[in-house]
Short mmCIF file of C-alpha atoms in Angstrom, two decimals:
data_model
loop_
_atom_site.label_atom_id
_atom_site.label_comp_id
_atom_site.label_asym_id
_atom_site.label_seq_id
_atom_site.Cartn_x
_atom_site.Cartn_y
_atom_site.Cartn_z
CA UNK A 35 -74.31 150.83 59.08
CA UNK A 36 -77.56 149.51 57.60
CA UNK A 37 -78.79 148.95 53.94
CA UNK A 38 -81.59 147.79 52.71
CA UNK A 39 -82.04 146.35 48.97
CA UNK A 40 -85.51 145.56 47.54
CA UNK A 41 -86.13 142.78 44.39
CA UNK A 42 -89.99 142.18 43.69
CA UNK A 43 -91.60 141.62 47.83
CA UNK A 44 -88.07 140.44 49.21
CA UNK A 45 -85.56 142.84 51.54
CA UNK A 46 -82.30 142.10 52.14
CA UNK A 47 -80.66 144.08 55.57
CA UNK A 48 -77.00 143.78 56.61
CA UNK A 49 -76.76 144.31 60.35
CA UNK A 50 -74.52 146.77 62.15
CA UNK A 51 -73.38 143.66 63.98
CA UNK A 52 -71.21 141.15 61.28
CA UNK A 53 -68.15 141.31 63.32
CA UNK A 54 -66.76 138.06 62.09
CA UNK A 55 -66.69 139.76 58.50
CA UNK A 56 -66.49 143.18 58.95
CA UNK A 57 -63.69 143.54 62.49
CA UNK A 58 -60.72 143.26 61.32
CA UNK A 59 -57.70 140.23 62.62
CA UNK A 60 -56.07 141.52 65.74
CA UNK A 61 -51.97 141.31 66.20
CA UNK A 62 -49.75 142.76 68.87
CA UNK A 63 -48.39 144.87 66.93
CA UNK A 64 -51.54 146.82 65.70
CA UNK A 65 -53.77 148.10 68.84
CA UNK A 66 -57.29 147.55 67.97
CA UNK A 67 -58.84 150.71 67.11
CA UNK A 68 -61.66 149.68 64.93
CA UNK A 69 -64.69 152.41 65.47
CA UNK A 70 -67.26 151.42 68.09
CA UNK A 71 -70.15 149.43 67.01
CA UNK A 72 -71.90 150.25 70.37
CA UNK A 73 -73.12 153.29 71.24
CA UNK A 74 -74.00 154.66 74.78
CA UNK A 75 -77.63 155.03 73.65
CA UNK A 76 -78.48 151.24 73.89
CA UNK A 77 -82.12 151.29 74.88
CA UNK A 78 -82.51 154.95 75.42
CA UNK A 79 -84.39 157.60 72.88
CA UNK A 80 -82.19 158.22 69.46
CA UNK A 81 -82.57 162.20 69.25
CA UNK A 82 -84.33 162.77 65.88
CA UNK A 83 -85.04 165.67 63.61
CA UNK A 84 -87.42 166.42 60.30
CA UNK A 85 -84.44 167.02 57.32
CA UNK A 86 -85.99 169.20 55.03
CA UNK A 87 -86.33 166.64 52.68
CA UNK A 88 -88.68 165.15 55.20
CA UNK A 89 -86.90 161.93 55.90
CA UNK A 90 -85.99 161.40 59.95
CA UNK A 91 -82.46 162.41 60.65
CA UNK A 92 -81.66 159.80 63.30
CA UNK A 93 -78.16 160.79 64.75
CA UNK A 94 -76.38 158.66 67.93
CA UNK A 95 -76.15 160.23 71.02
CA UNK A 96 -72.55 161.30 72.34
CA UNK A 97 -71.63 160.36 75.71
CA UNK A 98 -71.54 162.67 78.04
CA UNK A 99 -68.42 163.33 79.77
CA UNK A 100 -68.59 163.01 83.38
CA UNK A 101 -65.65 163.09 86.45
CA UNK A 102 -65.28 159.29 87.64
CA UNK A 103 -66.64 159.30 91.18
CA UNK A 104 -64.09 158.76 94.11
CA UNK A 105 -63.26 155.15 94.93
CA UNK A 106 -63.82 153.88 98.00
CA UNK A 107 -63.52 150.47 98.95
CA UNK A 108 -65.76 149.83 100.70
CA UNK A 109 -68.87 152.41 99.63
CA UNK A 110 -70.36 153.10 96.52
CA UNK A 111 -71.28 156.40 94.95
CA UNK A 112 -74.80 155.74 95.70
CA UNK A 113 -77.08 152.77 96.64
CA UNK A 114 -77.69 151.88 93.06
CA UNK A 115 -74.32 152.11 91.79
CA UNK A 116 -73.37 148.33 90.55
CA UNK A 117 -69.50 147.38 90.27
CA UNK A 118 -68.42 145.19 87.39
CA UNK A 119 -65.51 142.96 88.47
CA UNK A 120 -64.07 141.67 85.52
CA UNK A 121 -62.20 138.45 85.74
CA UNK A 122 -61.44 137.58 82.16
CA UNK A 123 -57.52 137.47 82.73
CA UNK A 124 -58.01 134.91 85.79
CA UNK A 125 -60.55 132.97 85.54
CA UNK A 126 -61.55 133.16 82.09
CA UNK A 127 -57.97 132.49 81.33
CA UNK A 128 -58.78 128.80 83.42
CA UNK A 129 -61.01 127.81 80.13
CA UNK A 130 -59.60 124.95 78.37
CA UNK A 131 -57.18 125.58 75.95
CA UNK A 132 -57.32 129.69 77.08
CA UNK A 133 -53.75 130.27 77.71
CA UNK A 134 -52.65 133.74 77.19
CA UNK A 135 -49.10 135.23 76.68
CA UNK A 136 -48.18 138.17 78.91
CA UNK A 137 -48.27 140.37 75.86
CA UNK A 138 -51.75 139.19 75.10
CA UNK A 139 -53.09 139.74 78.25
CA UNK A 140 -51.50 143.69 78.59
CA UNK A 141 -53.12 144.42 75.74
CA UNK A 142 -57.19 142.74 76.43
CA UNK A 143 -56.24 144.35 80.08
CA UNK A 144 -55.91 147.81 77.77
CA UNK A 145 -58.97 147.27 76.60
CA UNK A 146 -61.26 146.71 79.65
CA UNK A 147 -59.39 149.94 80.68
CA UNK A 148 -61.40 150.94 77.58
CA UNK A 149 -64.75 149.51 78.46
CA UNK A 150 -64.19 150.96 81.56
CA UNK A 151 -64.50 148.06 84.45
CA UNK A 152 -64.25 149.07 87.83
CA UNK A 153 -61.83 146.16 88.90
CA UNK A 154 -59.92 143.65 86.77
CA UNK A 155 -58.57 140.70 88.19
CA UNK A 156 -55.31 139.57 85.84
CA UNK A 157 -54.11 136.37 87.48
CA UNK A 158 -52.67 134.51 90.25
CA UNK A 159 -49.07 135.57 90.73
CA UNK A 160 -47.98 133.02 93.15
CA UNK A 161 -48.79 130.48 90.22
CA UNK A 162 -45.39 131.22 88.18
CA UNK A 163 -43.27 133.56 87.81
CA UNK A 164 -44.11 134.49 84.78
CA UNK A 165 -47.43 135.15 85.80
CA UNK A 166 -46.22 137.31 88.47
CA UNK A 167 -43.92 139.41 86.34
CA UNK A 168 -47.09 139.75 84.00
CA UNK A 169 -49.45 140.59 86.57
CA UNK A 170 -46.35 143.35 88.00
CA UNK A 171 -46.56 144.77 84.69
CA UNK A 172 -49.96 145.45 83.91
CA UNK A 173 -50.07 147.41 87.70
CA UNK A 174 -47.28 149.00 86.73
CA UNK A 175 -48.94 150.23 83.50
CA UNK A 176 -52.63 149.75 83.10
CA UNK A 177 -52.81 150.12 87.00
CA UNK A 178 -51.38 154.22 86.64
CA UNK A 179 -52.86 155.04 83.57
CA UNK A 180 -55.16 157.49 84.41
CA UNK A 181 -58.34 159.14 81.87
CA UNK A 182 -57.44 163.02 82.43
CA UNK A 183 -60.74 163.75 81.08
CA UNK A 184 -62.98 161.83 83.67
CA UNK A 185 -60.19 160.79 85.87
CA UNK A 186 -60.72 157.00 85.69
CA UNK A 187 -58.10 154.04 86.18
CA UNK A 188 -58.84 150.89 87.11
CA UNK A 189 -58.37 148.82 89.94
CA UNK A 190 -55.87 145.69 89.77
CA UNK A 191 -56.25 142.93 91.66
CA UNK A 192 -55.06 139.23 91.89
CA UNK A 193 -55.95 136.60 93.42
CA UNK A 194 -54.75 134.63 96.48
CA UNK A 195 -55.40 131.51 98.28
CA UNK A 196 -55.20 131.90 102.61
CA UNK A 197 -51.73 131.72 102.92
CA UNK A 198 -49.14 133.86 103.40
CA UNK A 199 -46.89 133.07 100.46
CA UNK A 200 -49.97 133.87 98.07
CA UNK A 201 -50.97 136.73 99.91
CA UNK A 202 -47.05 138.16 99.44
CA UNK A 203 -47.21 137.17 96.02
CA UNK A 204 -50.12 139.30 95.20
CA UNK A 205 -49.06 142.75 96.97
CA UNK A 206 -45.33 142.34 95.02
CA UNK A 207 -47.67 142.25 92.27
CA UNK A 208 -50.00 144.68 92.52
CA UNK A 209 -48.89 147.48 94.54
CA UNK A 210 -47.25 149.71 91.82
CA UNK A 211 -50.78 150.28 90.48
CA UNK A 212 -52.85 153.41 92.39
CA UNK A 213 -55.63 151.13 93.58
CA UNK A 214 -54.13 147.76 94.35
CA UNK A 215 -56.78 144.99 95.93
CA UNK A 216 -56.56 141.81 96.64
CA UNK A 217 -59.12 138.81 96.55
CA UNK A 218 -58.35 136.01 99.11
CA UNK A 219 -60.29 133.13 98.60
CA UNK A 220 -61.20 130.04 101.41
CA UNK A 221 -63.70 127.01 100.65
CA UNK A 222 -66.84 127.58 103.06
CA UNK A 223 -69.22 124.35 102.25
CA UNK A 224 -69.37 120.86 104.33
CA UNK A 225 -67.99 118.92 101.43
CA UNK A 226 -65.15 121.24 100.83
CA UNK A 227 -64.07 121.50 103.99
CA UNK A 228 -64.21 118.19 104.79
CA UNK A 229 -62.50 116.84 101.51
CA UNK A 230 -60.18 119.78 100.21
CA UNK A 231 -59.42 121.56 103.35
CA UNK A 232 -59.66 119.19 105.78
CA UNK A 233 -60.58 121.69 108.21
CA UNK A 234 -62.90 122.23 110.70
CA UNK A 235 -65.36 125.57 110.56
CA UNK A 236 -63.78 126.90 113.16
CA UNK A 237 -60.03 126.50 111.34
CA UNK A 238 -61.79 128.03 108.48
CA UNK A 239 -62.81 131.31 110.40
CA UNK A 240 -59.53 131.59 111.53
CA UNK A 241 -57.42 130.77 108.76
CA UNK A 242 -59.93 133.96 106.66
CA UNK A 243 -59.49 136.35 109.42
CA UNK A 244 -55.85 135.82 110.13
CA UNK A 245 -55.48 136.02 105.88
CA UNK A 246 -57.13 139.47 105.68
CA UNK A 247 -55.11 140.67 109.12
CA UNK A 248 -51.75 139.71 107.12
CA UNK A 249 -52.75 141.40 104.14
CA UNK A 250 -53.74 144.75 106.25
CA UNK A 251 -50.55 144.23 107.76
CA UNK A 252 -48.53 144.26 104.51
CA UNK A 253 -50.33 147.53 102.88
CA UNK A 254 -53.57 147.05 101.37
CA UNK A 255 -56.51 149.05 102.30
CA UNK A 256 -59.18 147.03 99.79
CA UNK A 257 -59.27 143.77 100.42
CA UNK A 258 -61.66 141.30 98.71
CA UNK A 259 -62.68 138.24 100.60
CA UNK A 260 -64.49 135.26 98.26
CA UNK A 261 -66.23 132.29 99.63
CA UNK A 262 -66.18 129.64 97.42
CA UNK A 263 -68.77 127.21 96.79
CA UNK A 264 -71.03 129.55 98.91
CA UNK A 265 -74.16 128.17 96.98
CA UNK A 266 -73.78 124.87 98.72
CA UNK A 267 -72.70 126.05 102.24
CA UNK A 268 -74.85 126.66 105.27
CA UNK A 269 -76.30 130.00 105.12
CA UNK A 270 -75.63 130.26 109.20
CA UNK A 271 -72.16 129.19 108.73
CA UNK A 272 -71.37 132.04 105.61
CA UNK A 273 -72.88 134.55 108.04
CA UNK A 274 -70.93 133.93 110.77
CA UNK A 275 -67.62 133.84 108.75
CA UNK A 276 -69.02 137.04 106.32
CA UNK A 277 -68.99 138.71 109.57
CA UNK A 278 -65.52 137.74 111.04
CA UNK A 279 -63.61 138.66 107.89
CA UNK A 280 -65.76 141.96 107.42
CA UNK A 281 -64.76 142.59 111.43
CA UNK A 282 -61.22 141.57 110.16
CA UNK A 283 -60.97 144.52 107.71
CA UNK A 284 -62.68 142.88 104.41
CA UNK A 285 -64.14 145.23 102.18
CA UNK A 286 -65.70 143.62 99.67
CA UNK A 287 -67.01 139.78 100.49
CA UNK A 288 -67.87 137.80 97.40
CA UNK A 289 -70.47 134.82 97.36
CA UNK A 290 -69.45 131.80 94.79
CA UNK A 291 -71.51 129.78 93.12
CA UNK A 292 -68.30 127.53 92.23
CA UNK A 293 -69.79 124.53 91.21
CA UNK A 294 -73.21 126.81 89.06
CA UNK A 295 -75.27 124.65 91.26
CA UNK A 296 -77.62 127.66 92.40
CA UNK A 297 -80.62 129.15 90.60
CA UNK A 298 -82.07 132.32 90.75
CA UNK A 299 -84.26 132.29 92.98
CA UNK A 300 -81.89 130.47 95.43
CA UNK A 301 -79.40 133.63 94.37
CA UNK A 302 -82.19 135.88 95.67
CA UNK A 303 -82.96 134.22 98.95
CA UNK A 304 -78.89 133.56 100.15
CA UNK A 305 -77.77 137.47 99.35
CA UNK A 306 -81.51 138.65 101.20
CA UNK A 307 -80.32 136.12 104.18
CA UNK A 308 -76.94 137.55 103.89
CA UNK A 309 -78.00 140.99 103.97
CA UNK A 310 -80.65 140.34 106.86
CA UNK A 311 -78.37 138.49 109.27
CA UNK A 312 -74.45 139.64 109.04
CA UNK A 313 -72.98 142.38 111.57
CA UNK A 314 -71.33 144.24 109.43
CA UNK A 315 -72.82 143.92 106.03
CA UNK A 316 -73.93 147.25 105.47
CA UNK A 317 -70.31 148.72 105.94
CA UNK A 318 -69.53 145.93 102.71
CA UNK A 319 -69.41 145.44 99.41
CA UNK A 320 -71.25 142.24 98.61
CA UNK A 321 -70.57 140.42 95.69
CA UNK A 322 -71.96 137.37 93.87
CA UNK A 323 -69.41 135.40 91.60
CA UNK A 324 -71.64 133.10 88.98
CA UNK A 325 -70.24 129.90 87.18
CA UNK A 326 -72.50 128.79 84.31
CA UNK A 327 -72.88 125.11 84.04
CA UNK A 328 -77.06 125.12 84.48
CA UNK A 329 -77.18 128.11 81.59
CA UNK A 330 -78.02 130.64 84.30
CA UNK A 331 -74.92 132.59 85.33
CA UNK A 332 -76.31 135.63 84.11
CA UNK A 333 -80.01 135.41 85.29
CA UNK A 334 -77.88 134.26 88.82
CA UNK A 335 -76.01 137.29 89.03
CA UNK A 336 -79.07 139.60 87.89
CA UNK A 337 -80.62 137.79 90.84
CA UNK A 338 -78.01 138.64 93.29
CA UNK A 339 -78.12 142.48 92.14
CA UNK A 340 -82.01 142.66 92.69
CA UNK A 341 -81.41 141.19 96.10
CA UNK A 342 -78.51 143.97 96.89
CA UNK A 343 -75.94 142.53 95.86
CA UNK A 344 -73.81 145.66 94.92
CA UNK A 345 -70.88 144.19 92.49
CA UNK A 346 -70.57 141.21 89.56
CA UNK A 347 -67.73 138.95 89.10
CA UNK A 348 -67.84 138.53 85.14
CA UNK A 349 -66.07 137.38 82.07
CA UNK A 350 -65.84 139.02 78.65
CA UNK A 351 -67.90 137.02 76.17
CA UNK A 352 -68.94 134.36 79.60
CA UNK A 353 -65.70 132.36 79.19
CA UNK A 354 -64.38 130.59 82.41
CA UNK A 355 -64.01 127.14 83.46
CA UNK A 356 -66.22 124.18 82.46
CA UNK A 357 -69.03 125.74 81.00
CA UNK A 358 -67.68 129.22 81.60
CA UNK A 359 -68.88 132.48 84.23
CA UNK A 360 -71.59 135.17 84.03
CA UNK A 361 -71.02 136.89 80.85
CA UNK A 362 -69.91 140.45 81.20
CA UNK A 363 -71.79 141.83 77.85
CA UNK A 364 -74.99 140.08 79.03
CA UNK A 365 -75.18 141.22 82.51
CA UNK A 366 -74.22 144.72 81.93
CA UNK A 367 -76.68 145.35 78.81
CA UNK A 368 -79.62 143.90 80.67
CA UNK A 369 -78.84 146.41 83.44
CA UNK A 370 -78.15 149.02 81.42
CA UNK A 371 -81.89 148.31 79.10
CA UNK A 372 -84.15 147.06 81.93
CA UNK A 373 -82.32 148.48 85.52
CA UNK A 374 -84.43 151.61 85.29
CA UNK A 375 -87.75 149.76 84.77
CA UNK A 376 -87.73 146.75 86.79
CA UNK A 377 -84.63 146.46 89.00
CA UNK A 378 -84.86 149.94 91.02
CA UNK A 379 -82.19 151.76 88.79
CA UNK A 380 -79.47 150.13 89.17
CA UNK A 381 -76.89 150.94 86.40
CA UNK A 382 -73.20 150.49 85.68
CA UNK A 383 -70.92 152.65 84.17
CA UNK A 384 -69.11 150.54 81.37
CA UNK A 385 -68.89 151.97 77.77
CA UNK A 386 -70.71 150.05 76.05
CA UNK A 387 -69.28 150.94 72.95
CA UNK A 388 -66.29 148.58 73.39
CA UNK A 389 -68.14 145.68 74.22
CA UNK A 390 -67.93 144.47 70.57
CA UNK A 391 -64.39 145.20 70.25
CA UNK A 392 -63.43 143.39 73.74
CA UNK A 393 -65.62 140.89 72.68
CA UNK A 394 -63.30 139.95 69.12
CA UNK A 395 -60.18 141.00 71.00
CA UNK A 396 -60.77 137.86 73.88
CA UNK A 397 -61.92 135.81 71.20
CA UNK A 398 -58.67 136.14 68.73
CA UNK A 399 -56.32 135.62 71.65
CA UNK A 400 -58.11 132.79 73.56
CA UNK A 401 -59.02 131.20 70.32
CA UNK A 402 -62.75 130.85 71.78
CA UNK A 403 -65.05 132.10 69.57
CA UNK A 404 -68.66 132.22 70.69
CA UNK A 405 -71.56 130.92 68.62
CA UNK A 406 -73.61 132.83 66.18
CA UNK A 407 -76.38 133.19 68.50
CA UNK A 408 -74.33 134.43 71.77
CA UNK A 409 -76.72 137.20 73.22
CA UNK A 410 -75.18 140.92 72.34
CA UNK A 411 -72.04 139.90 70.64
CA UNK A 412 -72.77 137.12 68.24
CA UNK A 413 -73.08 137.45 64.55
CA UNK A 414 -77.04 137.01 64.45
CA UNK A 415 -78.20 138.97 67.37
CA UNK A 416 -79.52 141.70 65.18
CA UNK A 417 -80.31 139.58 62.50
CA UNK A 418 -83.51 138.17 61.34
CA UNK A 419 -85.58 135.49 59.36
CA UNK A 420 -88.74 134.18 60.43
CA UNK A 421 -92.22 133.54 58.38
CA UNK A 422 -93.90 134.02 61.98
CA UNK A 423 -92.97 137.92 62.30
CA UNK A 424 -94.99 139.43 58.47
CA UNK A 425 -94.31 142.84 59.04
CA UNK A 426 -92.10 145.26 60.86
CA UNK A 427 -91.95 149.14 61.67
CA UNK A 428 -89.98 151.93 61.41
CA UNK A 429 -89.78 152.32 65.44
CA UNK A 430 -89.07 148.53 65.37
CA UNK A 431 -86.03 148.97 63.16
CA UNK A 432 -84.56 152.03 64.92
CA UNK A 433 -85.00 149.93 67.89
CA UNK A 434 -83.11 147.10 66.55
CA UNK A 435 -80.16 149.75 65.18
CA UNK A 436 -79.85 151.49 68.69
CA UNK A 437 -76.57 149.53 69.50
CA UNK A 438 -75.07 150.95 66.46
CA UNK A 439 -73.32 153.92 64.95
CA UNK A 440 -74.94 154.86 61.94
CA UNK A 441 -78.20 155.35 61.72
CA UNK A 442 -79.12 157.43 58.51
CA UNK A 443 -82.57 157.96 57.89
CA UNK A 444 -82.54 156.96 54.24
CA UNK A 445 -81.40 153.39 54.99
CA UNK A 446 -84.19 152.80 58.06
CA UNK A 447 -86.59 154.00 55.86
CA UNK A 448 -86.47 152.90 52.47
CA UNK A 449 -83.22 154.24 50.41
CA UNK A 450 -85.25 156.75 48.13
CA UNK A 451 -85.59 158.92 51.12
CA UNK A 452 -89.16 159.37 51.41
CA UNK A 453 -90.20 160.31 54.63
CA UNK A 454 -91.89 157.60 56.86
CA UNK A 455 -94.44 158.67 59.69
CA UNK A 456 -93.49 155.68 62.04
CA UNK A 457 -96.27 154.06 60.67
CA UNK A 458 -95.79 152.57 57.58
CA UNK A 459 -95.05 149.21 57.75
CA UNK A 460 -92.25 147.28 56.16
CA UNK A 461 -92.47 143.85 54.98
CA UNK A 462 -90.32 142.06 57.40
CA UNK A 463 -86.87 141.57 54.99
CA UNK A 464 -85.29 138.18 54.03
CA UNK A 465 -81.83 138.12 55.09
CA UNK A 466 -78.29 137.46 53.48
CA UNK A 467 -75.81 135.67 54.39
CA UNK A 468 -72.98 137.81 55.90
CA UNK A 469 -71.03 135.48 58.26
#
């Protein structure tokens, strides 16, 4: 909610968006249930109507209920369909000083139930057993429960390395939830190979095909195949192996930029190769997975989608090893605000209303809290000071309020409730400190 207080030629405007003062602490014992600050409207038309007092009665638009559309591993519901893959339990748990407790990480998997991600990775089970028992129980209960309105659960998956202990780990794990998958991982550049695997290319081909045979064999249908440190491997050498594991039964293949070596440009050209030269690839998912130590995971991964890339690897609020992965709010609002105009439509089908309160929930529990100026969910990203911008109108301000609730037409206007054409201007206010 907005309000605006005048003194002499200064405004003062609280933002929708204070979160560090106005979300409340999360526990255990109290699910988080804190209305949405987010509204499915973001960058689409508020529907307005003349009040007969003549102020603008701005109101939020209610989602629209619709039937989830039928997963398929390997095919989307159409061509512009984008899947968010949201790793925020596994590798976003690999920050620093991230650890979660199993209780911790039912609950944030709860909430991207909420927000509505297509898959969720939550962990590596053949890691401990305590992360396998946690990973169990989320499939066991996140992984069934099913939205009887629009029919949506998520997908659980977990991750393994190519071997078969890992690979057994993972389908103990995960197959008590209804749409168990599994995301076998093998190194695929020069230096890796050479260093970590100490393998030859031709090892490598067969240790990822005889990895996603084993899996098949055990009971998975969806299997996800990453390559990691794709951005520094030879593009003839991914193909080749892209299209062995796809031949093998691999769903979905995922491109890594492990080391955030890649820009996006680069992004662009390796998924158009990809696309251009692997048997197979059409009958694929491809994915791009984005690590963040050049400052462009997200622009990498908006690269990837432009190129065809058809689902994201991301963390909530970007966190991840070193300097973290593609950020989840990030990628999904600029799709959501400019996939209609300049990336051929391509949308996703999060709820953006939770972002904020995924956002606080992975912050309390990982004890990473992201600075002021973090894009979508910091404290300031709807706030403003600046002698450069004089003066500011109406449209601008319902523009800026579009990612929240309440929008009454008294407060956007001037709080006498006189009515404003959309072209008065408003001198552009001074802001307090909230945070």
């Amino acid at each position: 909610m907005i309000s605006i207080s005048s003194t002499a030629s200064t405004m003062v405007v609280q933002s929708v968006v204070h979160f560090a003062s106005s979300l409340p602490s999360l526990g255990l014992t109290r699910p988080y249930k804190r209305p949405s600050l987010f509204t499915s409207s973001c960058c689409s038309s508020l529907s307005n109507k003349a009040g007969t007092d003549g102020a603008t009665d701005i109101k939020p638009m209610l989602p629209i209920l619709k039937r989830w559309p039928e997963y398929i591993p390997n095919k989307l519901p159409d061509k512009n369909y984008v899947r968010v893959f949201d790793t925020t339990l596994r590798d976003g748990e690999q920050s620093p000083g991230a650890a979660l407790t199993p209780p911790q990480k039912l609950e944030i998997a709860r909430q991207l139930s909420k927000l509505r991600v297509d898959i969720m990775e939550v962990g590596f089970p053949a890691s401990s057993e305590e992360e396998f028992e946690t990973v169990k129980t989320i499939a066991k209960t996140v992984g069934n429960e099913v939205d009887e309105e629009t029919g949506y659960v998520p997908v659980i998956c977990a991750l393994a390395r190519c071997n078969h202990r890992d690979i057994e780990a993972v389908w103990e794990a995960v197959k008590y939830a209804k749409r168990p998958t599994i995301l076998i991982f093998i190194s695929t550049s020069d230096i890796h190979m050479k260093f970590k695997l100490k393998k030859t290319k031709e090892e490598v081909i067969q240790m990822a095909v005889s990895s996603v045979r084993y899996a098949k064999s055990l009971g998975f249908n969806d299997i996800q195949f990453g390559f990691e440190d794709a951005g520094r491997s030879e593009k003839e050498f991914l193909s080749k192996i892209l299209g062995e594991t796809i031949k093998a039964g691999a769903t979905t293949v995922d491109l890594g930029d492990t080391v955030g070596i890649h820009m996006p440009q680069e992004t662009r050209e390796l998924v158009s190769y990809l696309k251009a030269n692997t048997p197979g690839i059409d009958d694929v998912v491809l994915s791009v997975h984005c690590h963040n130590d050049l400052g462009v995971a997200t622009a990498n991964a908006i690269a990837g989608v432009c190129a065809g890339a058809r689902q994201v690897d991301v963390t909530v609020n970007g966190i991840g090893e070193r300097s973290g992965n593609a950020s989840l709010e990030e990628v999904v609002m600029a799709l959501k605000c400019r996939g209609s105009d300049v990336m051929d439509g391509v949308y996703t089908r999060i709820d953006t209303r939770q972002i904020m309160a995924t956002s606080k929930m992975v912050q309390e529990y990982t004890g990473l809290y992201v600075q002021q100026h973090k894009p979508i969910v910091g404290a300031n990203c709807f706030v403003h000071e600046s002698d450069l911008h004089q003066r500011i109108t109406d449209a601008d301000l319902k523009t800026l309020l579009r990612c929240g609730d309440e929008n009454p037409s008294e407060k956007l206007n001037c709080d006498n409730g006189k009515e404003s054409n959309g072209n008065v201007y408003v001198a552009v206010p001074k802001i307090s400190s909230m945070v």
